[in-house]
Amino acid sequence: MLRFILHRLLVMVPTLAVVSMLIFTVINLPPGDYLSNQIAELRATGQEAGLAKAEFLRREYALDRPLPEQYLVWVGLWPGPNGFNGLLQGDLGWSFEFNRPVAEVVGETLWFTVILNLAAVLFVYLVSFPLGSLAAIRANSWVDYLAATIGYIGLATPNFLLALILLYYGQKWLGLPIGGLMDAQYEDQPMSWAKIGSVLEHLIVPTIVIGLSGTAAMVRRLRANLLDELGKPYVVTAKAKGVPPLRRLARYPLRMALNPFVSDIGSLLPSLVSGSVLISVVLSLPTIGPALLEALRAQDIFLSGFILMFISLLVLVGMLISDIALALLDPRIRLGKGRKARS
């Protein structure tokens, strides 16, 4: 098992390297960048002082060099004007749009983003597992129809519309807070139970909005997998032998049906992260979503590049968790990997 985990960790390194190259290339596909556009505007208006500063920043961050060299300087594999000073050395770059270091712009929003998406993942699995299992066990009953209704609502309703509806009625009927991830009085306060309670209260609406579409897909997938397993001969034989229903369900059918269910963690995280960008704007959440939209609009390459790298890292971590969970659930996976490595 340890060898399996180490192998997956080693695979993540070249994957991140390839992803970083793709991200930097795609960001630079549109003509110009933030400083190029600013320099053209300053030249048109004749503002020499601002022009000198923009030209200095362009040289300071190696944006006057060829694109491959810019990438290597950004990563930290090539010396820039200040030596080796890139992502590998902990320097995230400068945000030209916000006129601050990228590390200061993202700041706590990274942790808020992780907390929000972790809450959404937990919501998806805690709701879809019992609901999908009951829908399969009680097929064509009111439980099955209820699960199907939730699924259709989750898949058909746009996230931003659902967010507005829940905001209005949640605040009107339940007094749920609107916007942010905690009350303003706790923002500069040390961590306490009251602050944690405020964060949890603010997470209710965005967690439901972000996780509902993923929950709908997971419920239908688990129902289909479990129904397929329940119809197989070994389940019929166990029933004929008088094996208790709960034991008959948990021993093999549920475990076999969980394989695709668990493997979806890797594909679930990217959809949740991409879906949370628009929701963060609608709900005024302090996540990296609004900063990413602003950075892409302004062609702020260092800010948008780091945020996309962070999202890619979240996806890879989700895939790693999925692989480990699958190996624990089904020993054939890690044994197969071990035999392949020895051969």
Short mmCIF file of C-alpha atoms in Angstrom, two decimals:
data_model
loop_
_atom_site.label_atom_id
_atom_site.label_comp_id
_atom_site.label_asym_id
_atom_site.label_seq_id
_atom_site.Cartn_x
_atom_site.Cartn_y
_atom_site.Cartn_z
CA MET A 1 0.00 0.00 0.00
CA LEU A 2 2.87 2.36 0.82
CA ARG A 3 4.47 1.65 -2.55
CA PHE A 4 1.13 2.36 -4.24
CA ILE A 5 0.80 5.75 -2.50
CA LEU A 6 4.42 6.72 -3.27
CA HIS A 7 3.87 5.82 -6.92
CA ARG A 8 0.80 8.06 -7.11
CA LEU A 9 2.67 10.92 -5.42
CA LEU A 10 5.55 10.64 -7.88
CA VAL A 11 3.13 10.71 -10.82
CA MET A 12 1.71 14.01 -9.53
CA VAL A 13 5.06 15.82 -10.04
CA PRO A 14 5.33 15.52 -13.85
CA THR A 15 1.56 16.02 -14.11
CA LEU A 16 1.83 19.38 -12.32
CA ALA A 17 4.77 20.31 -14.55
CA VAL A 18 2.77 19.63 -17.73
CA VAL A 19 -0.29 21.43 -16.30
CA SER A 20 1.83 24.49 -15.44
CA MET A 21 3.14 24.67 -19.02
CA LEU A 22 -0.38 24.41 -20.44
CA ILE A 23 -1.71 27.05 -18.04
CA PHE A 24 1.06 29.54 -18.85
CA THR A 25 0.68 28.94 -22.59
CA VAL A 26 -3.12 29.36 -22.58
CA ILE A 27 -2.95 32.52 -20.44
CA ASN A 28 -0.53 34.05 -22.93
CA LEU A 29 -2.52 33.08 -26.04
CA PRO A 30 -4.46 36.39 -26.22
CA PRO A 31 -2.29 39.14 -27.69
CA GLY A 32 -0.57 41.36 -25.11
CA ASP A 33 -0.83 41.30 -21.33
CA TYR A 34 -1.78 43.70 -18.55
CA LEU A 35 1.43 45.76 -18.82
CA SER A 36 1.44 45.78 -22.64
CA ASN A 37 -2.11 47.12 -22.67
CA GLN A 38 -1.24 49.68 -20.00
CA ILE A 39 1.89 50.82 -21.88
CA ALA A 40 -0.11 51.26 -25.10
CA GLU A 41 -2.72 53.30 -23.22
CA LEU A 42 -0.08 55.47 -21.51
CA ARG A 43 1.71 56.14 -24.78
CA ALA A 44 -1.57 57.19 -26.37
CA THR A 45 -2.22 59.67 -23.53
CA GLY A 46 1.40 60.82 -23.21
CA GLN A 47 1.83 59.95 -19.50
CA GLU A 48 5.60 59.52 -19.37
CA ALA A 49 5.86 58.92 -15.59
CA GLY A 50 3.44 56.02 -15.65
CA LEU A 51 5.08 54.70 -18.82
CA ALA A 52 8.48 54.49 -17.10
CA LYS A 53 6.99 52.55 -14.19
CA ALA A 54 5.21 50.09 -16.49
CA GLU A 55 8.40 49.52 -18.48
CA PHE A 56 10.32 48.92 -15.24
CA LEU A 57 7.77 46.32 -14.06
CA ARG A 58 7.93 44.63 -17.44
CA ARG A 59 11.70 44.18 -17.10
CA GLU A 60 11.48 43.36 -13.36
CA TYR A 61 9.20 40.36 -14.00
CA ALA A 62 10.94 39.21 -17.21
CA LEU A 63 7.93 39.95 -19.40
CA ASP A 64 10.25 41.39 -22.05
CA ARG A 65 11.84 37.97 -22.61
CA PRO A 66 10.73 35.10 -24.91
CA LEU A 67 7.74 33.08 -23.70
CA PRO A 68 9.67 29.88 -22.79
CA GLU A 69 12.08 31.93 -20.68
CA GLN A 70 9.17 33.76 -19.03
CA TYR A 71 7.71 30.39 -18.03
CA LEU A 72 10.99 29.13 -16.56
CA VAL A 73 11.47 32.36 -14.59
CA TRP A 74 7.86 32.15 -13.30
CA VAL A 75 8.34 28.56 -12.14
CA GLY A 76 11.78 29.32 -10.68
CA LEU A 77 13.93 27.16 -12.97
CA TRP A 78 15.66 30.11 -14.69
CA PRO A 79 17.25 33.21 -13.14
CA GLY A 80 15.26 36.39 -13.53
CA PRO A 81 16.36 39.96 -12.78
CA ASN A 82 16.53 38.98 -9.08
CA GLY A 83 17.97 35.49 -9.54
CA PHE A 84 16.01 32.30 -9.01
CA ASN A 85 12.78 33.63 -7.58
CA GLY A 86 9.64 31.82 -8.74
CA LEU A 87 6.95 29.41 -7.57
CA LEU A 88 9.47 26.81 -6.44
CA GLN A 89 11.12 29.43 -4.21
CA GLY A 90 7.80 30.57 -2.76
CA ASP A 91 7.45 33.82 -4.75
CA LEU A 92 3.97 33.80 -6.30
CA GLY A 93 4.60 36.93 -8.36
CA TRP A 94 2.99 40.36 -8.54
CA SER A 95 -0.64 41.17 -9.28
CA PHE A 96 -0.65 44.12 -11.67
CA GLU A 97 -4.42 44.51 -11.43
CA PHE A 98 -4.44 44.84 -7.63
CA ASN A 99 -0.90 46.34 -7.42
CA ARG A 100 0.02 43.93 -4.63
CA PRO A 101 1.92 40.64 -4.32
CA VAL A 102 -0.15 37.64 -5.37
CA ALA A 103 0.32 36.09 -1.93
CA GLU A 104 -1.43 39.09 -0.34
CA VAL A 105 -4.25 39.11 -2.90
CA VAL A 106 -5.17 35.47 -2.40
CA GLY A 107 -4.31 35.37 1.32
CA GLU A 108 -7.06 33.75 3.35
CA THR A 109 -9.22 33.22 0.28
CA LEU A 110 -7.27 30.03 -0.42
CA TRP A 111 -8.32 28.56 2.91
CA PHE A 112 -11.90 29.73 2.42
CA THR A 113 -11.92 28.06 -1.00
CA VAL A 114 -10.63 24.78 0.45
CA ILE A 115 -13.15 24.89 3.32
CA LEU A 116 -16.07 25.63 0.98
CA ASN A 117 -15.22 22.89 -1.51
CA LEU A 118 -14.48 20.39 1.27
CA ALA A 119 -17.91 21.15 2.75
CA ALA A 120 -19.48 20.68 -0.70
CA VAL A 121 -17.74 17.30 -1.18
CA LEU A 122 -18.89 16.13 2.26
CA PHE A 123 -22.44 17.28 1.48
CA VAL A 124 -22.43 15.38 -1.83
CA TYR A 125 -21.34 12.08 -0.28
CA LEU A 126 -23.30 12.33 2.98
CA VAL A 127 -26.53 12.97 1.05
CA SER A 128 -26.03 10.85 -2.07
CA PHE A 129 -24.82 7.68 -0.31
CA PRO A 130 -27.94 6.98 1.79
CA LEU A 131 -30.32 8.42 -0.80
CA GLY A 132 -28.80 6.42 -3.70
CA SER A 133 -28.72 3.23 -1.64
CA LEU A 134 -32.35 3.61 -0.54
CA ALA A 135 -33.40 4.43 -4.11
CA ALA A 136 -31.88 1.13 -5.29
CA ILE A 137 -33.19 -0.99 -2.41
CA ARG A 138 -36.68 0.54 -2.67
CA ALA A 139 -36.76 0.86 -6.46
CA ASN A 140 -39.98 2.30 -7.91
CA SER A 141 -41.14 3.40 -4.45
CA TRP A 142 -41.69 6.91 -3.08
CA VAL A 143 -38.04 7.00 -1.92
CA ASP A 144 -36.88 6.29 -5.46
CA TYR A 145 -39.19 8.96 -6.87
CA LEU A 146 -38.00 11.47 -4.26
CA ALA A 147 -34.37 10.79 -5.17
CA ALA A 148 -35.21 11.20 -8.87
CA THR A 149 -36.99 14.50 -8.18
CA ILE A 150 -33.98 15.86 -6.26
CA GLY A 151 -31.77 14.71 -9.10
CA TYR A 152 -33.83 16.46 -11.77
CA ILE A 153 -33.95 19.68 -9.75
CA GLY A 154 -30.21 19.60 -9.10
CA LEU A 155 -29.32 18.96 -12.74
CA ALA A 156 -31.86 21.30 -14.34
CA THR A 157 -31.66 24.38 -12.09
CA PRO A 158 -28.82 26.84 -12.83
CA ASN A 159 -26.58 27.29 -9.79
CA PHE A 160 -26.83 31.08 -9.74
CA LEU A 161 -30.66 30.93 -9.84
CA LEU A 162 -30.74 28.35 -7.03
CA ALA A 163 -28.37 30.57 -5.04
CA LEU A 164 -30.67 33.58 -5.35
CA ILE A 165 -33.72 31.52 -4.37
CA LEU A 166 -32.04 30.01 -1.31
CA LEU A 167 -30.65 33.39 -0.30
CA TYR A 168 -34.07 34.99 -0.34
CA TYR A 169 -36.09 32.25 1.34
CA GLY A 170 -33.28 31.14 3.64
CA GLN A 171 -32.96 34.64 5.03
CA LYS A 172 -36.72 35.23 5.11
CA TRP A 173 -37.81 31.96 6.76
CA LEU A 174 -34.69 30.73 8.60
CA GLY A 175 -32.74 33.95 9.15
CA LEU A 176 -29.66 32.58 7.37
CA PRO A 177 -26.90 35.19 6.79
CA ILE A 178 -26.27 36.64 3.34
CA GLY A 179 -22.76 36.96 1.89
CA GLY A 180 -19.33 36.26 3.31
CA LEU A 181 -18.10 33.24 5.23
CA MET A 182 -18.51 34.70 8.72
CA ASP A 183 -20.04 37.66 10.53
CA ALA A 184 -18.07 40.90 10.26
CA GLN A 185 -17.40 40.98 14.01
CA TYR A 186 -15.33 37.78 13.78
CA GLU A 187 -13.15 38.69 10.77
CA ASP A 188 -10.16 39.97 12.76
CA GLN A 189 -10.78 37.85 15.85
CA PRO A 190 -8.83 34.71 16.84
CA MET A 191 -10.44 31.33 16.29
CA SER A 192 -13.19 30.51 18.79
CA TRP A 193 -16.29 28.32 18.97
CA ALA A 194 -18.45 31.35 18.19
CA LYS A 195 -16.39 32.09 15.06
CA ILE A 196 -16.56 28.45 13.95
CA GLY A 197 -20.33 28.52 14.44
CA SER A 198 -20.59 31.67 12.34
CA VAL A 199 -18.54 30.06 9.54
CA LEU A 200 -20.71 26.92 9.60
CA GLU A 201 -23.87 29.03 9.46
CA HIS A 202 -22.58 30.96 6.46
CA LEU A 203 -21.60 27.72 4.68
CA ILE A 204 -25.15 26.31 4.59
CA VAL A 205 -26.44 28.05 1.46
CA PRO A 206 -23.26 27.91 -0.70
CA THR A 207 -22.66 24.25 0.23
CA ILE A 208 -26.16 23.25 -0.87
CA VAL A 209 -25.96 25.32 -4.06
CA ILE A 210 -22.53 24.05 -5.12
CA GLY A 211 -23.09 20.44 -4.08
CA LEU A 212 -26.64 19.83 -5.31
CA SER A 213 -25.79 19.12 -8.96
CA GLY A 214 -23.00 16.74 -7.94
CA THR A 215 -25.35 15.06 -5.47
CA ALA A 216 -27.94 14.50 -8.18
CA ALA A 217 -25.44 12.79 -10.47
CA MET A 218 -24.01 10.68 -7.64
CA VAL A 219 -27.45 9.46 -6.52
CA ARG A 220 -28.38 8.26 -10.00
CA ARG A 221 -24.98 6.59 -10.50
CA LEU A 222 -25.03 4.76 -7.17
CA ARG A 223 -28.63 3.64 -7.74
CA ALA A 224 -27.78 2.20 -11.16
CA ASN A 225 -24.64 0.42 -9.91
CA LEU A 226 -26.36 -1.05 -6.87
CA LEU A 227 -29.41 -2.19 -8.83
CA ASP A 228 -27.10 -3.99 -11.24
CA GLU A 229 -25.32 -5.76 -8.37
CA LEU A 230 -28.55 -6.71 -6.58
CA GLY A 231 -29.74 -8.57 -9.67
CA LYS A 232 -26.66 -10.80 -9.92
CA PRO A 233 -26.79 -14.55 -9.11
CA TYR A 234 -24.61 -14.39 -5.99
CA VAL A 235 -27.13 -12.05 -4.32
CA VAL A 236 -30.03 -14.32 -5.28
CA THR A 237 -28.11 -17.31 -3.87
CA ALA A 238 -27.38 -15.49 -0.60
CA LYS A 239 -31.08 -14.63 -0.29
CA ALA A 240 -32.04 -18.26 -0.92
CA LYS A 241 -29.63 -19.37 1.84
CA GLY A 242 -31.36 -17.07 4.31
CA VAL A 243 -28.59 -14.47 4.74
CA PRO A 244 -30.04 -11.46 6.64
CA PRO A 245 -30.91 -8.53 4.33
CA LEU A 246 -28.50 -6.00 5.88
CA ARG A 247 -25.58 -8.42 5.83
CA ARG A 248 -26.50 -9.54 2.32
CA LEU A 249 -26.43 -5.93 1.14
CA ALA A 250 -23.28 -4.74 2.91
CA ARG A 251 -21.08 -7.80 2.37
CA TYR A 252 -20.64 -7.59 -1.41
CA PRO A 253 -23.23 -5.65 -3.50
CA LEU A 254 -22.71 -2.31 -1.75
CA ARG A 255 -18.93 -2.65 -1.78
CA MET A 256 -18.89 -3.45 -5.50
CA ALA A 257 -21.27 -0.59 -6.29
CA LEU A 258 -19.08 1.86 -4.38
CA ASN A 259 -16.08 1.53 -6.74
CA PRO A 260 -17.36 3.99 -9.39
CA PHE A 261 -18.94 6.06 -6.61
CA VAL A 262 -15.56 6.55 -4.85
CA SER A 263 -13.60 7.02 -8.07
CA ASP A 264 -15.74 10.06 -8.89
CA ILE A 265 -13.96 12.13 -6.21
CA GLY A 266 -11.30 13.00 -8.78
CA SER A 267 -13.83 14.28 -11.33
CA LEU A 268 -16.12 15.82 -8.71
CA LEU A 269 -13.59 18.35 -7.38
CA PRO A 270 -12.98 20.18 -10.70
CA SER A 271 -16.71 20.54 -11.32
CA LEU A 272 -17.27 21.86 -7.79
CA VAL A 273 -14.38 24.32 -8.04
CA SER A 274 -15.48 25.61 -11.45
CA GLY A 275 -19.08 25.86 -10.24
CA SER A 276 -18.05 27.73 -7.10
CA VAL A 277 -16.47 30.57 -9.14
CA LEU A 278 -19.83 31.95 -10.31
CA ILE A 279 -21.51 31.16 -7.00
CA SER A 280 -18.82 33.10 -5.12
CA VAL A 281 -19.60 36.15 -7.24
CA VAL A 282 -23.36 35.82 -6.73
CA LEU A 283 -23.10 35.18 -2.97
CA SER A 284 -20.21 37.63 -2.36
CA LEU A 285 -18.00 34.88 -0.93
CA PRO A 286 -14.33 35.69 -0.23
CA THR A 287 -12.95 32.80 -2.29
CA ILE A 288 -10.48 32.82 -5.17
CA GLY A 289 -13.35 32.74 -7.69
CA PRO A 290 -13.92 36.51 -8.04
CA ALA A 291 -10.15 37.14 -8.06
CA LEU A 292 -9.72 34.60 -10.87
CA LEU A 293 -12.43 36.21 -13.00
CA GLU A 294 -10.91 39.66 -12.51
CA ALA A 295 -7.39 38.39 -13.24
CA LEU A 296 -8.46 36.66 -16.47
CA ARG A 297 -10.39 39.73 -17.59
CA ALA A 298 -7.40 42.01 -16.99
CA GLN A 299 -4.83 39.48 -18.33
CA ASP A 300 -3.06 39.52 -14.96
CA ILE A 301 -0.89 36.50 -15.79
CA PHE A 302 0.77 35.85 -12.42
CA LEU A 303 -2.42 36.02 -10.37
CA SER A 304 -4.51 33.95 -12.78
CA GLY A 305 -1.63 31.51 -13.30
CA PHE A 306 -1.21 30.82 -9.59
CA ILE A 307 -4.96 30.43 -8.99
CA LEU A 308 -5.27 27.94 -11.86
CA MET A 309 -2.24 26.05 -10.53
CA PHE A 310 -3.86 25.92 -7.10
CA ILE A 311 -7.10 24.57 -8.58
CA SER A 312 -5.09 21.96 -10.52
CA LEU A 313 -3.38 20.92 -7.29
CA LEU A 314 -6.79 20.49 -5.64
CA VAL A 315 -7.87 18.26 -8.50
CA LEU A 316 -4.74 16.11 -8.23
CA VAL A 317 -5.17 15.79 -4.46
CA GLY A 318 -8.78 14.72 -5.05
CA MET A 319 -7.63 12.07 -7.52
CA LEU A 320 -5.00 10.86 -5.02
CA ILE A 321 -7.65 10.54 -2.30
CA SER A 322 -9.87 8.70 -4.78
CA ASP A 323 -7.08 6.25 -5.69
CA ILE A 324 -6.23 5.56 -2.04
CA ALA A 325 -9.89 5.02 -1.14
CA LEU A 326 -10.34 2.66 -4.09
CA ALA A 327 -7.23 0.69 -3.10
CA LEU A 328 -8.55 0.34 0.45
CA LEU A 329 -12.02 -0.62 -0.79
CA ASP A 330 -10.87 -3.09 -3.45
CA PRO A 331 -7.52 -4.86 -2.75
CA ARG A 332 -7.37 -6.03 -6.39
CA ILE A 333 -6.44 -2.49 -7.44
CA ARG A 334 -3.33 -2.14 -5.28
CA LEU A 335 -2.34 -5.80 -5.84
CA GLY A 336 -2.64 -5.26 -9.58
CA LYS A 337 -0.42 -2.19 -9.34
CA GLY A 338 2.12 -4.12 -7.29
CA ARG A 339 2.28 -7.01 -9.80
CA LYS A 340 2.65 -4.55 -12.67
CA ALA A 341 5.50 -2.73 -10.89
CA ARG A 342 7.34 -6.03 -10.13
CA SER A 343 6.98 -7.24 -13.69
#
